[in-house]
Amino acid sequence: MSRNRKTIFALSSGQGKAGVAVIRISGPLARDVLARTAGGLPRPRTASLRKIRHAVTRELLDNGLVIWFPSPNSFTGEDVVELHIHGGRAVIAVILEMLGSMDGLQIAEAGEFSRRAFDNGKLDLTEAEGLADLINAETEAQRRQALRQAGGALRQLYEDWRLQIIRAMAAIEAELDFSDEEDVPESMFAQSKSQVLRLSEEISAHLNDNRRGEILRDGFHVVISGLPNVGKSSLLNTFAKRDAAIVSDQPGTTRDKIDVYLDLGGYPVIITDTAGIREAASDVEQEGIKRAYREAIDADLVIWLVDCSNPQPRIPEKFSQCRVLRVWNKLDLALSNLADKTDDIAISIKTGEGISGLTDSITGIVSEQFPQSPGALITRARYRQHLQAAVVSLGDFLTGPSGDLEIRAEDLRRAAENIGRITGHIDPENVLDIIFSDFCIGK
Ligand SMILES: Nc1nc2c(ncn2[C@@H]2O[C@H](COP(=O)(O)OP(=O)(O)O)[C@@H](O)[C@H]2O)c(=O)[nH]1
Ligand SMILES: [Mg+2]
């Protein structure tokens, strides 16, 4: 652990008025700060009620709980102090100001506590990112996934793969060293090959996940599409329980997309209203329609909304590759009993009929995507790219001529390196800087 590091501090709880606020201090001076402001060091890792005084003027600033985490048993691995103070703006401000005025202390940058934890081997990159996801989790399923990742589920999986590759590489390199001798066991290479093949299949199966982990992290995208005036914006507002989009009997009113975030059965769902699809009058509307198509094609589910009183139910050719749910609206205006004629869902946004059934159907489609007790899933495009690159290198190893053992060992080294990039074993500083700067202050 480096001794010359600055001591950092930050408000680790949320901004604004609250019952309690937590200020975290990490680094070589944390112990000194605690001794000077809270009248001595309490027992490690035990909450103690203390008077918190100004380090210089000795003025009483607040009464609060202080916790002392001596290195290495702390979040960052350094000496850490937590001050649990009253969460009023003036209380927080005066304590932060005092800390800022002390020599050798500086306010933490975004993600700096996590970065130190990573540098000290407390977390790997997937665990740090899992922690960031846990803080951002909005729904139950997101919370579960983030907690699993923060707890090391991906770290274990990827570390295990990396070690298996390194072991196979060591076997090949050992074979290289003996290659001058008579009875080189050709079987060593064959043995490594069957191990690598199994591993490559395992990584490929992990990759073949329909992006479930990423969808869960980012949200399941549902796009409402249909001809103008069928009630797309009204449907969005019904889901949002507010007027998020402008509803009008004037066709072509919606030109830009509008997103609404929902929690359906614990899954994050983003519903998007788009411009009605028709031969457009103006250039602006044409552009809106082009975007509407693009949105729908990229979506995880398209709701194709149809007006019962003016039925043109044909689903556009462009959606042939999409998952489409056809929904009939304006059931209140239907001349005959539509429900008898179609297996599709029929609703009336005006009367509210069928809306809860539609919500249930969407929830069913979303939850179908996610197994009940999944293993660790890929949650970021970054992981996917490195895993794909690793599979390519393993493929090179498996198909390359066995005569070039040096090159085969190099294939394995590249594969191990790619997996090491996911966990942060191998990465230039600037990549880490970018990743951690996405975290929030005080984390
Ligand atoms: N009668 C009836 N009118 C509806 C229903 N849903 C929407 N509308 C009306 O249809 C018109 C067009 O709605 P809007 O949501 O703007 O459609 P969009 O162009 O597809 O976004 C508005 O006048 C709505 O009030 C419904 O279930 N029944
Ligand atoms: Mg609209």
Short mmCIF file of C-alpha atoms and ligand atoms in Angstrom, two decimals:
data_model
loop_
_atom_site.label_atom_id
_atom_site.label_comp_id
_atom_site.label_asym_id
_atom_site.label_seq_id
_atom_site.Cartn_x
_atom_site.Cartn_y
_atom_site.Cartn_z
CA MET A 1 0.00 0.00 0.00
CA SER A 2 1.54 3.29 -0.95
CA ARG A 3 2.41 5.58 1.97
CA ASN A 4 2.61 8.79 0.01
CA ARG A 5 -1.05 8.76 -0.94
CA LYS A 6 -3.27 11.67 -0.10
CA THR A 7 -6.06 11.13 2.37
CA ILE A 8 -9.39 11.58 0.66
CA PHE A 9 -12.83 12.36 2.05
CA ALA A 10 -16.35 12.77 0.71
CA LEU A 11 -19.99 12.73 1.62
CA SER A 12 -20.87 9.10 0.87
CA SER A 13 -24.59 9.40 1.52
CA GLY A 14 -26.99 11.26 -0.78
CA GLN A 15 -27.16 15.00 -1.27
CA GLY A 16 -29.79 17.04 0.51
CA LYS A 17 -31.48 17.06 3.90
CA ALA A 18 -31.73 13.72 5.71
CA GLY A 19 -31.74 12.22 9.19
CA VAL A 20 -28.21 10.94 8.92
CA ALA A 21 -25.32 11.66 6.59
CA VAL A 22 -22.15 9.61 6.25
CA ILE A 23 -18.76 11.16 5.55
CA ARG A 24 -16.01 8.74 4.63
CA ILE A 25 -12.30 9.41 5.04
CA SER A 26 -9.62 7.09 3.62
CA GLY A 27 -5.85 7.27 3.72
CA PRO A 28 -2.85 7.64 6.00
CA LEU A 29 -4.23 10.66 7.90
CA ALA A 30 -7.67 9.16 8.63
CA ARG A 31 -6.52 7.97 12.05
CA ASP A 32 -5.15 11.40 12.93
CA VAL A 33 -8.34 13.17 11.82
CA LEU A 34 -10.42 10.90 13.99
CA ALA A 35 -8.18 11.36 17.01
CA ARG A 36 -8.28 15.14 16.66
CA THR A 37 -11.98 15.61 15.97
CA ALA A 38 -13.63 12.82 18.00
CA GLY A 39 -11.40 12.76 21.07
CA GLY A 40 -9.30 9.67 20.46
CA LEU A 41 -9.59 6.39 18.59
CA PRO A 42 -12.55 4.15 19.41
CA ARG A 43 -12.44 0.34 19.21
CA PRO A 44 -12.02 -0.80 15.59
CA ARG A 45 -15.18 -1.53 13.58
CA THR A 46 -17.50 -0.57 16.44
CA ALA A 47 -19.86 2.40 16.36
CA SER A 48 -19.14 4.91 19.14
CA LEU A 49 -21.12 8.00 20.00
CA ARG A 50 -18.75 10.99 20.10
CA LYS A 51 -18.69 14.75 20.19
CA ILE A 52 -17.28 15.88 16.88
CA ARG A 53 -15.20 19.02 17.30
CA HIS A 54 -13.36 21.34 14.97
CA ALA A 55 -9.76 20.14 14.77
CA VAL A 56 -8.35 23.65 15.33
CA THR A 57 -10.95 25.80 17.10
CA ARG A 58 -12.34 22.90 19.17
CA GLU A 59 -15.85 24.20 18.58
CA LEU A 60 -18.51 21.51 18.89
CA LEU A 61 -19.78 20.77 15.36
CA ASP A 62 -22.13 17.81 15.94
CA ASN A 63 -22.71 14.67 17.99
CA GLY A 64 -22.50 11.53 15.94
CA LEU A 65 -21.40 7.95 15.55
CA VAL A 66 -17.85 7.36 14.44
CA ILE A 67 -16.41 4.11 13.12
CA TRP A 68 -12.74 3.32 12.78
CA PHE A 69 -11.61 0.72 10.22
CA PRO A 70 -7.85 0.24 10.52
CA SER A 71 -6.08 -1.02 7.37
CA PRO A 72 -6.33 -3.54 5.81
CA ASN A 73 -9.83 -4.42 7.04
CA SER A 74 -11.69 -1.61 5.35
CA PHE A 75 -13.49 -0.94 2.10
CA THR A 76 -10.46 0.64 0.44
CA GLY A 77 -7.88 -1.45 2.28
CA GLU A 78 -6.45 1.79 3.74
CA ASP A 79 -7.23 3.27 7.14
CA VAL A 80 -10.85 4.40 6.88
CA VAL A 81 -13.04 6.52 9.16
CA GLU A 82 -16.78 6.98 8.86
CA LEU A 83 -18.54 9.88 10.52
CA HIS A 84 -22.30 9.33 10.84
CA ILE A 85 -23.52 12.84 11.47
CA HIS A 86 -26.86 14.64 11.35
CA GLY A 87 -27.87 15.06 7.72
CA GLY A 88 -28.54 18.79 7.74
CA ARG A 89 -26.91 20.95 5.06
CA ALA A 90 -25.06 23.20 7.54
CA VAL A 91 -23.77 20.24 9.58
CA ILE A 92 -22.44 18.52 6.47
CA ALA A 93 -20.99 21.77 5.12
CA VAL A 94 -19.08 22.70 8.28
CA ILE A 95 -17.52 19.25 8.64
CA LEU A 96 -16.54 19.00 4.97
CA GLU A 97 -15.08 22.49 5.19
CA MET A 98 -13.01 21.57 8.24
CA LEU A 99 -11.70 18.41 6.54
CA GLY A 100 -10.84 20.40 3.43
CA SER A 101 -8.84 22.87 5.49
CA MET A 102 -6.61 20.15 6.98
CA ASP A 103 -3.17 19.60 5.45
CA GLY A 104 -2.87 16.45 3.37
CA LEU A 105 -6.61 15.97 2.96
CA GLN A 106 -8.47 16.41 -0.27
CA ILE A 107 -11.99 15.84 -1.49
CA ALA A 108 -12.36 12.51 -3.29
CA GLU A 109 -12.95 12.35 -7.01
CA ALA A 110 -15.81 10.29 -8.44
CA GLY A 111 -15.11 6.60 -7.85
CA GLU A 112 -11.87 7.25 -5.97
CA PHE A 113 -12.74 5.06 -2.96
CA SER A 114 -13.57 2.14 -5.28
CA ARG A 115 -10.43 2.80 -7.29
CA ARG A 116 -8.33 2.50 -4.14
CA ALA A 117 -10.18 -0.68 -3.15
CA PHE A 118 -9.35 -2.04 -6.62
CA ASP A 119 -5.70 -0.97 -6.44
CA ASN A 120 -5.39 -2.67 -3.06
CA GLY A 121 -6.88 -5.92 -4.35
CA LYS A 122 -10.11 -5.60 -2.35
CA LEU A 123 -12.24 -5.76 -5.49
CA ASP A 124 -11.70 -6.74 -9.09
CA LEU A 125 -13.20 -4.65 -11.86
CA THR A 126 -16.36 -6.76 -12.20
CA GLU A 127 -17.04 -6.47 -8.46
CA ALA A 128 -16.46 -2.71 -8.54
CA GLU A 129 -18.82 -2.42 -11.49
CA GLY A 130 -21.33 -4.67 -9.74
CA LEU A 131 -21.24 -2.29 -6.80
CA ALA A 132 -21.86 0.68 -9.11
CA ASP A 133 -24.84 -1.24 -10.58
CA LEU A 134 -26.15 -1.97 -7.09
CA ILE A 135 -26.18 1.74 -6.34
CA ASN A 136 -28.01 2.38 -9.61
CA ALA A 137 -30.40 -0.58 -9.28
CA GLU A 138 -34.03 0.52 -9.61
CA THR A 139 -35.82 -2.83 -9.58
CA GLU A 140 -35.64 -6.14 -7.72
CA ALA A 141 -34.15 -8.10 -10.60
CA GLN A 142 -31.48 -5.44 -11.11
CA ARG A 143 -30.68 -5.49 -7.42
CA ARG A 144 -30.28 -9.27 -7.41
CA GLN A 145 -28.05 -9.27 -10.47
CA ALA A 146 -25.86 -6.43 -9.17
CA LEU A 147 -25.52 -8.02 -5.74
CA ARG A 148 -24.44 -11.31 -7.31
CA GLN A 149 -21.81 -9.54 -9.39
CA ALA A 150 -20.59 -7.33 -6.52
CA GLY A 151 -20.25 -10.52 -4.48
CA GLY A 152 -17.73 -11.90 -6.96
CA ALA A 153 -19.79 -14.25 -9.15
CA LEU A 154 -18.19 -13.02 -12.39
CA ARG A 155 -14.80 -12.57 -10.80
CA GLN A 156 -14.74 -16.25 -9.82
CA LEU A 157 -15.92 -17.41 -13.21
CA TYR A 158 -13.45 -15.29 -15.20
CA GLU A 159 -10.53 -15.87 -12.84
CA ASP A 160 -11.10 -19.59 -13.08
CA TRP A 161 -11.09 -19.43 -16.89
CA ARG A 162 -7.97 -17.31 -16.94
CA LEU A 163 -6.12 -19.74 -14.67
CA GLN A 164 -7.17 -22.71 -16.79
CA ILE A 165 -5.75 -20.98 -19.88
CA ILE A 166 -2.55 -20.10 -18.06
CA ARG A 167 -2.18 -23.72 -16.94
CA ALA A 168 -2.62 -24.96 -20.52
CA MET A 169 -0.08 -22.37 -21.64
CA ALA A 170 2.40 -23.55 -19.01
CA ALA A 171 1.98 -27.12 -20.25
CA ILE A 172 2.72 -26.03 -23.84
CA GLU A 173 5.73 -24.03 -22.72
CA ALA A 174 7.04 -27.00 -20.74
CA GLU A 175 6.70 -29.08 -23.86
CA LEU A 176 8.69 -26.47 -25.78
CA ASP A 177 11.53 -26.79 -23.27
CA PHE A 178 11.69 -30.54 -23.76
CA SER A 179 11.26 -30.47 -27.51
CA ASP A 180 14.92 -31.35 -28.17
CA GLU A 181 14.61 -34.61 -26.34
CA GLU A 182 13.57 -37.87 -27.87
CA ASP A 183 10.33 -38.86 -26.21
CA VAL A 184 8.40 -35.60 -26.19
CA PRO A 185 4.93 -36.46 -25.04
CA GLU A 186 2.85 -35.43 -28.05
CA SER A 187 -0.05 -36.17 -25.72
CA MET A 188 0.65 -32.95 -23.75
CA PHE A 189 -0.53 -30.87 -26.68
CA ALA A 190 -3.48 -33.17 -27.28
CA GLN A 191 -4.39 -32.96 -23.62
CA SER A 192 -4.23 -29.16 -23.60
CA LYS A 193 -6.30 -29.16 -26.76
CA SER A 194 -9.18 -31.07 -25.22
CA GLN A 195 -9.12 -28.83 -22.15
CA VAL A 196 -9.07 -25.69 -24.27
CA LEU A 197 -11.89 -27.03 -26.43
CA ARG A 198 -14.05 -27.61 -23.36
CA LEU A 199 -13.22 -24.14 -22.05
CA SER A 200 -13.93 -22.51 -25.39
CA GLU A 201 -17.34 -24.21 -25.46
CA GLU A 202 -18.04 -23.04 -21.93
CA ILE A 203 -17.19 -19.41 -22.79
CA SER A 204 -19.26 -19.62 -25.97
CA ALA A 205 -22.26 -20.89 -23.98
CA HIS A 206 -21.81 -17.98 -21.55
CA LEU A 207 -21.76 -15.60 -24.54
CA ASN A 208 -24.86 -17.18 -26.03
CA ASP A 209 -27.18 -15.57 -23.49
CA ASN A 210 -29.40 -13.36 -25.68
CA ARG A 211 -27.82 -10.40 -23.89
CA ARG A 212 -30.03 -11.06 -20.87
CA GLY A 213 -27.67 -9.53 -18.32
CA GLU A 214 -27.18 -6.39 -20.38
CA ILE A 215 -30.92 -6.06 -21.01
CA LEU A 216 -31.57 -6.40 -17.29
CA ARG A 217 -28.97 -3.77 -16.52
CA ASP A 218 -30.10 -1.29 -19.19
CA GLY A 219 -33.83 -2.07 -19.22
CA PHE A 220 -36.09 -4.07 -21.54
CA HIS A 221 -37.05 -1.85 -24.48
CA VAL A 222 -40.67 -1.81 -25.62
CA VAL A 223 -41.60 0.43 -28.54
CA ILE A 224 -45.19 1.42 -29.29
CA SER A 225 -45.66 1.60 -33.02
CA GLY A 226 -48.63 1.92 -35.37
CA LEU A 227 -50.39 4.18 -37.82
CA PRO A 228 -51.11 7.77 -36.78
CA ASN A 229 -54.02 8.35 -34.41
CA VAL A 230 -54.38 4.76 -33.17
CA GLY A 231 -53.66 5.84 -29.57
CA LYS A 232 -49.92 5.28 -29.18
CA SER A 233 -49.31 8.40 -27.13
CA SER A 234 -52.45 7.71 -25.07
CA LEU A 235 -51.11 4.23 -24.29
CA LEU A 236 -47.76 5.64 -23.19
CA ASN A 237 -49.52 8.09 -20.90
CA THR A 238 -51.61 5.26 -19.47
CA PHE A 239 -48.46 3.35 -18.60
CA ALA A 240 -46.81 6.47 -17.24
CA LYS A 241 -49.95 7.42 -15.25
CA ARG A 242 -49.30 10.99 -16.40
CA ASP A 243 -49.28 13.09 -19.56
CA ALA A 244 -45.79 12.33 -20.79
CA ALA A 245 -46.74 12.57 -24.46
CA ILE A 246 -49.08 14.93 -26.27
CA VAL A 247 -52.33 13.25 -27.26
CA SER A 248 -54.31 14.77 -30.09
CA ASP A 249 -56.77 13.74 -32.78
CA GLN A 250 -54.46 15.54 -35.17
CA PRO A 251 -52.44 12.81 -36.95
CA GLY A 252 -48.69 13.38 -36.96
CA THR A 253 -48.57 15.08 -33.56
CA THR A 254 -45.83 12.88 -32.11
CA ARG A 255 -42.57 13.48 -33.91
CA ASP A 256 -39.92 12.73 -31.34
CA LYS A 257 -39.63 9.65 -29.22
CA ILE A 258 -40.63 9.78 -25.56
CA ASP A 259 -39.45 7.23 -22.98
CA VAL A 260 -41.20 6.12 -19.82
CA TYR A 261 -39.49 3.91 -17.22
CA LEU A 262 -41.54 1.20 -15.54
CA ASP A 263 -40.97 -1.56 -13.04
CA LEU A 264 -42.91 -4.60 -14.27
CA GLY A 265 -42.66 -7.59 -11.97
CA GLY A 266 -39.25 -6.43 -10.75
CA TYR A 267 -37.86 -5.95 -14.25
CA PRO A 268 -36.89 -2.55 -15.62
CA VAL A 269 -38.89 -1.73 -18.74
CA ILE A 270 -38.48 1.30 -20.96
CA ILE A 271 -41.54 2.08 -23.06
CA THR A 272 -41.09 4.39 -26.00
CA ASP A 273 -43.76 6.27 -27.93
CA THR A 274 -42.88 6.93 -31.54
CA ALA A 275 -44.23 8.86 -34.50
CA GLY A 276 -47.11 7.23 -36.37
CA ILE A 277 -46.09 5.41 -39.50
CA ARG A 278 -47.58 6.82 -42.72
CA GLU A 279 -46.67 8.54 -45.95
CA ALA A 280 -45.42 11.69 -44.33
CA ALA A 281 -46.55 15.16 -45.19
CA SER A 282 -43.52 17.15 -44.13
CA ASP A 283 -39.78 16.55 -43.99
CA VAL A 284 -39.80 16.85 -40.20
CA GLU A 285 -42.44 14.17 -39.89
CA GLN A 286 -40.60 11.97 -42.39
CA GLU A 287 -37.50 12.14 -40.22
CA GLY A 288 -39.65 11.21 -37.19
CA ILE A 289 -40.99 8.18 -39.05
CA LYS A 290 -37.50 7.07 -40.05
CA ARG A 291 -36.49 7.24 -36.40
CA ALA A 292 -39.64 5.39 -35.35
CA TYR A 293 -38.69 2.48 -37.59
CA ARG A 294 -35.15 2.45 -36.26
CA GLU A 295 -36.35 2.49 -32.63
CA ALA A 296 -38.76 -0.36 -33.25
CA ILE A 297 -36.22 -2.53 -35.03
CA ASP A 298 -33.75 -2.13 -32.16
CA ALA A 299 -36.39 -2.81 -29.49
CA ASP A 300 -36.79 -6.01 -27.48
CA LEU A 301 -40.55 -5.90 -28.11
CA VAL A 302 -42.77 -3.90 -30.48
CA ILE A 303 -46.38 -3.22 -29.59
CA TRP A 304 -48.15 -2.80 -32.94
CA LEU A 305 -51.24 -0.81 -32.04
CA VAL A 306 -54.30 -0.97 -34.29
CA ASP A 307 -57.52 1.08 -34.21
CA CYS A 308 -60.61 -1.20 -34.08
CA SER A 309 -62.78 1.43 -35.68
CA ASN A 310 -60.43 1.80 -38.63
CA PRO A 311 -58.60 -1.50 -38.79
CA GLN A 312 -55.44 -1.72 -40.83
CA PRO A 313 -53.79 -4.47 -38.90
CA ARG A 314 -50.98 -5.38 -41.29
CA ILE A 315 -47.63 -5.34 -39.51
CA PRO A 316 -44.94 -3.60 -41.59
CA GLU A 317 -42.48 -5.80 -43.46
CA LYS A 318 -39.66 -3.99 -41.69
CA PHE A 319 -40.63 -5.64 -38.38
CA SER A 320 -40.28 -9.19 -39.68
CA GLN A 321 -37.25 -9.83 -37.47
CA CYS A 322 -38.80 -8.22 -34.36
CA ARG A 323 -40.86 -9.68 -31.59
CA VAL A 324 -44.26 -8.03 -32.16
CA LEU A 325 -47.35 -7.98 -29.96
CA ARG A 326 -50.42 -6.79 -31.87
CA VAL A 327 -52.89 -4.85 -29.74
CA TRP A 328 -56.29 -3.53 -30.80
CA ASN A 329 -57.27 -0.20 -29.29
CA LYS A 330 -60.51 1.80 -29.11
CA LEU A 331 -62.50 -1.30 -28.25
CA ASP A 332 -65.25 1.11 -27.15
CA LEU A 333 -65.69 2.09 -30.81
CA ALA A 334 -65.63 -1.46 -32.22
CA LEU A 335 -68.80 -2.25 -34.13
CA SER A 336 -68.85 -5.97 -33.43
CA ASN A 337 -67.42 -8.05 -30.62
CA LEU A 338 -63.79 -8.10 -31.62
CA ALA A 339 -62.70 -10.33 -28.76
CA ASP A 340 -64.42 -13.26 -30.52
CA LYS A 341 -62.52 -12.70 -33.72
CA THR A 342 -58.95 -12.42 -32.63
CA ASP A 343 -56.40 -13.94 -30.30
CA ASP A 344 -54.71 -10.56 -30.10
CA ILE A 345 -55.11 -8.34 -27.07
CA ALA A 346 -57.92 -5.78 -27.30
CA ILE A 347 -58.06 -2.67 -25.14
CA SER A 348 -59.80 0.62 -24.75
CA ILE A 349 -57.58 3.29 -23.34
CA LYS A 350 -60.64 5.48 -22.98
CA THR A 351 -62.55 3.07 -20.71
CA GLY A 352 -59.51 1.24 -19.27
CA GLU A 353 -60.78 -2.12 -20.50
CA GLY A 354 -58.03 -4.68 -21.15
CA ILE A 355 -55.19 -2.50 -19.85
CA SER A 356 -54.29 -4.71 -16.91
CA GLY A 357 -54.33 -7.75 -19.23
CA LEU A 358 -51.94 -5.96 -21.58
CA THR A 359 -49.65 -5.08 -18.66
CA ASP A 360 -49.69 -8.73 -17.57
CA SER A 361 -48.83 -9.89 -21.09
CA ILE A 362 -45.86 -7.53 -21.33
CA THR A 363 -44.70 -8.55 -17.84
CA GLY A 364 -44.96 -12.20 -18.93
CA ILE A 365 -42.90 -11.59 -22.07
CA VAL A 366 -40.26 -9.70 -20.11
CA SER A 367 -39.97 -12.23 -17.29
CA GLU A 368 -39.79 -15.10 -19.82
CA GLN A 369 -36.51 -13.60 -20.95
CA PHE A 370 -34.90 -14.09 -17.59
CA PRO A 371 -34.44 -17.48 -15.95
CA GLN A 372 -35.46 -17.68 -12.31
CA SER A 373 -32.03 -18.49 -10.92
CA PRO A 374 -29.53 -17.54 -13.57
CA GLY A 375 -25.81 -18.02 -13.19
CA ALA A 376 -23.66 -14.96 -13.48
CA LEU A 377 -24.63 -13.08 -16.63
CA ILE A 378 -22.64 -10.73 -18.83
CA THR A 379 -23.73 -7.24 -17.84
CA ARG A 380 -21.55 -5.02 -19.99
CA ALA A 381 -20.60 -4.82 -23.68
CA ARG A 382 -16.98 -4.54 -22.52
CA TYR A 383 -17.09 -8.05 -21.03
CA ARG A 384 -18.66 -9.43 -24.18
CA GLN A 385 -15.99 -7.91 -26.46
CA HIS A 386 -13.12 -9.35 -24.41
CA LEU A 387 -14.77 -12.77 -24.14
CA GLN A 388 -15.35 -12.85 -27.89
CA ALA A 389 -11.71 -11.96 -28.49
CA ALA A 390 -10.68 -14.72 -26.07
CA VAL A 391 -12.80 -17.28 -27.95
CA VAL A 392 -11.14 -16.21 -31.23
CA SER A 393 -7.67 -16.75 -29.72
CA LEU A 394 -8.70 -20.12 -28.29
CA GLY A 395 -9.98 -21.02 -31.78
CA ASP A 396 -6.60 -20.06 -33.25
CA PHE A 397 -4.98 -22.36 -30.73
CA LEU A 398 -7.31 -25.24 -31.56
CA THR A 399 -7.00 -24.98 -35.34
CA GLY A 400 -3.37 -23.85 -35.70
CA PRO A 401 -0.65 -26.37 -36.65
CA SER A 402 0.82 -28.18 -33.66
CA GLY A 403 4.31 -27.78 -35.16
CA ASP A 404 4.36 -24.10 -34.18
CA LEU A 405 4.14 -24.62 -30.46
CA GLU A 406 5.49 -21.16 -29.74
CA ILE A 407 2.71 -19.57 -31.74
CA ARG A 408 0.14 -21.83 -30.05
CA ALA A 409 1.37 -20.68 -26.63
CA GLU A 410 1.02 -17.11 -27.86
CA ASP A 411 -2.64 -17.80 -28.81
CA LEU A 412 -3.29 -18.87 -25.23
CA ARG A 413 -1.44 -15.88 -23.81
CA ARG A 414 -3.67 -13.57 -25.84
CA ALA A 415 -6.81 -15.38 -24.65
CA ALA A 416 -5.72 -15.10 -21.00
CA GLU A 417 -4.92 -11.44 -21.52
CA ASN A 418 -8.37 -10.72 -22.88
CA ILE A 419 -10.03 -12.28 -19.88
CA GLY A 420 -7.61 -10.40 -17.62
CA ARG A 421 -8.89 -7.17 -19.16
CA ILE A 422 -12.40 -7.89 -17.89
CA THR A 423 -11.30 -8.32 -14.29
CA GLY A 424 -8.78 -5.49 -14.55
CA HIS A 425 -5.70 -7.68 -14.18
CA ILE A 426 -4.38 -6.29 -17.40
CA ASP A 427 -5.23 -2.80 -18.38
CA PRO A 428 -3.57 0.50 -18.96
CA GLU A 429 -4.19 3.17 -16.31
CA ASN A 430 -6.20 5.37 -18.64
CA VAL A 431 -8.81 2.65 -19.24
CA LEU A 432 -9.23 2.24 -15.49
CA ASP A 433 -9.48 6.02 -15.09
CA ILE A 434 -12.37 6.10 -17.54
CA ILE A 435 -14.18 3.19 -15.90
CA PHE A 436 -13.92 4.56 -12.36
CA SER A 437 -14.77 8.13 -13.29
CA ASP A 438 -18.27 6.86 -14.17
CA PHE A 439 -18.88 6.06 -10.50
CA CYS A 440 -20.43 8.58 -8.16
CA ILE A 441 -18.62 10.78 -5.66
CA GLY A 442 -18.15 9.19 -2.27
CA LYS A 443 -18.12 5.69 -3.75
N1 LIG B 1 -62.71 6.35 -28.39
C1 LIG B 1 -61.44 6.18 -28.10
N2 LIG B 1 -60.53 7.12 -28.43
C2 LIG B 1 -59.24 6.94 -28.13
C3 LIG B 1 -58.80 5.77 -27.43
N3 LIG B 1 -57.46 5.87 -27.29
C4 LIG B 1 -57.07 7.03 -27.85
N4 LIG B 1 -58.15 7.69 -28.36
C5 LIG B 1 -58.14 8.98 -29.07
O1 LIG B 1 -57.47 8.84 -30.32
C6 LIG B 1 -56.84 10.06 -30.67
C7 LIG B 1 -55.41 9.82 -31.02
O2 LIG B 1 -54.70 9.43 -29.85
P1 LIG B 1 -53.13 9.56 -29.74
O3 LIG B 1 -52.76 8.89 -28.46
O4 LIG B 1 -52.68 10.94 -29.96
O5 LIG B 1 -52.71 8.65 -30.98
P2 LIG B 1 -51.29 8.47 -31.68
O6 LIG B 1 -51.27 9.35 -32.86
O7 LIG B 1 -51.25 7.03 -32.08
O8 LIG B 1 -50.25 8.83 -30.69
C8 LIG B 1 -57.04 11.00 -29.50
O9 LIG B 1 -58.11 11.85 -29.76
C9 LIG B 1 -57.37 10.06 -28.35
O10 LIG B 1 -58.15 10.67 -27.35
C10 LIG B 1 -59.78 4.79 -27.06
O11 LIG B 1 -59.52 3.74 -26.47
N5 LIG B 1 -61.09 5.05 -27.43
MG MG B 2 -48.74 10.20 -30.82
#
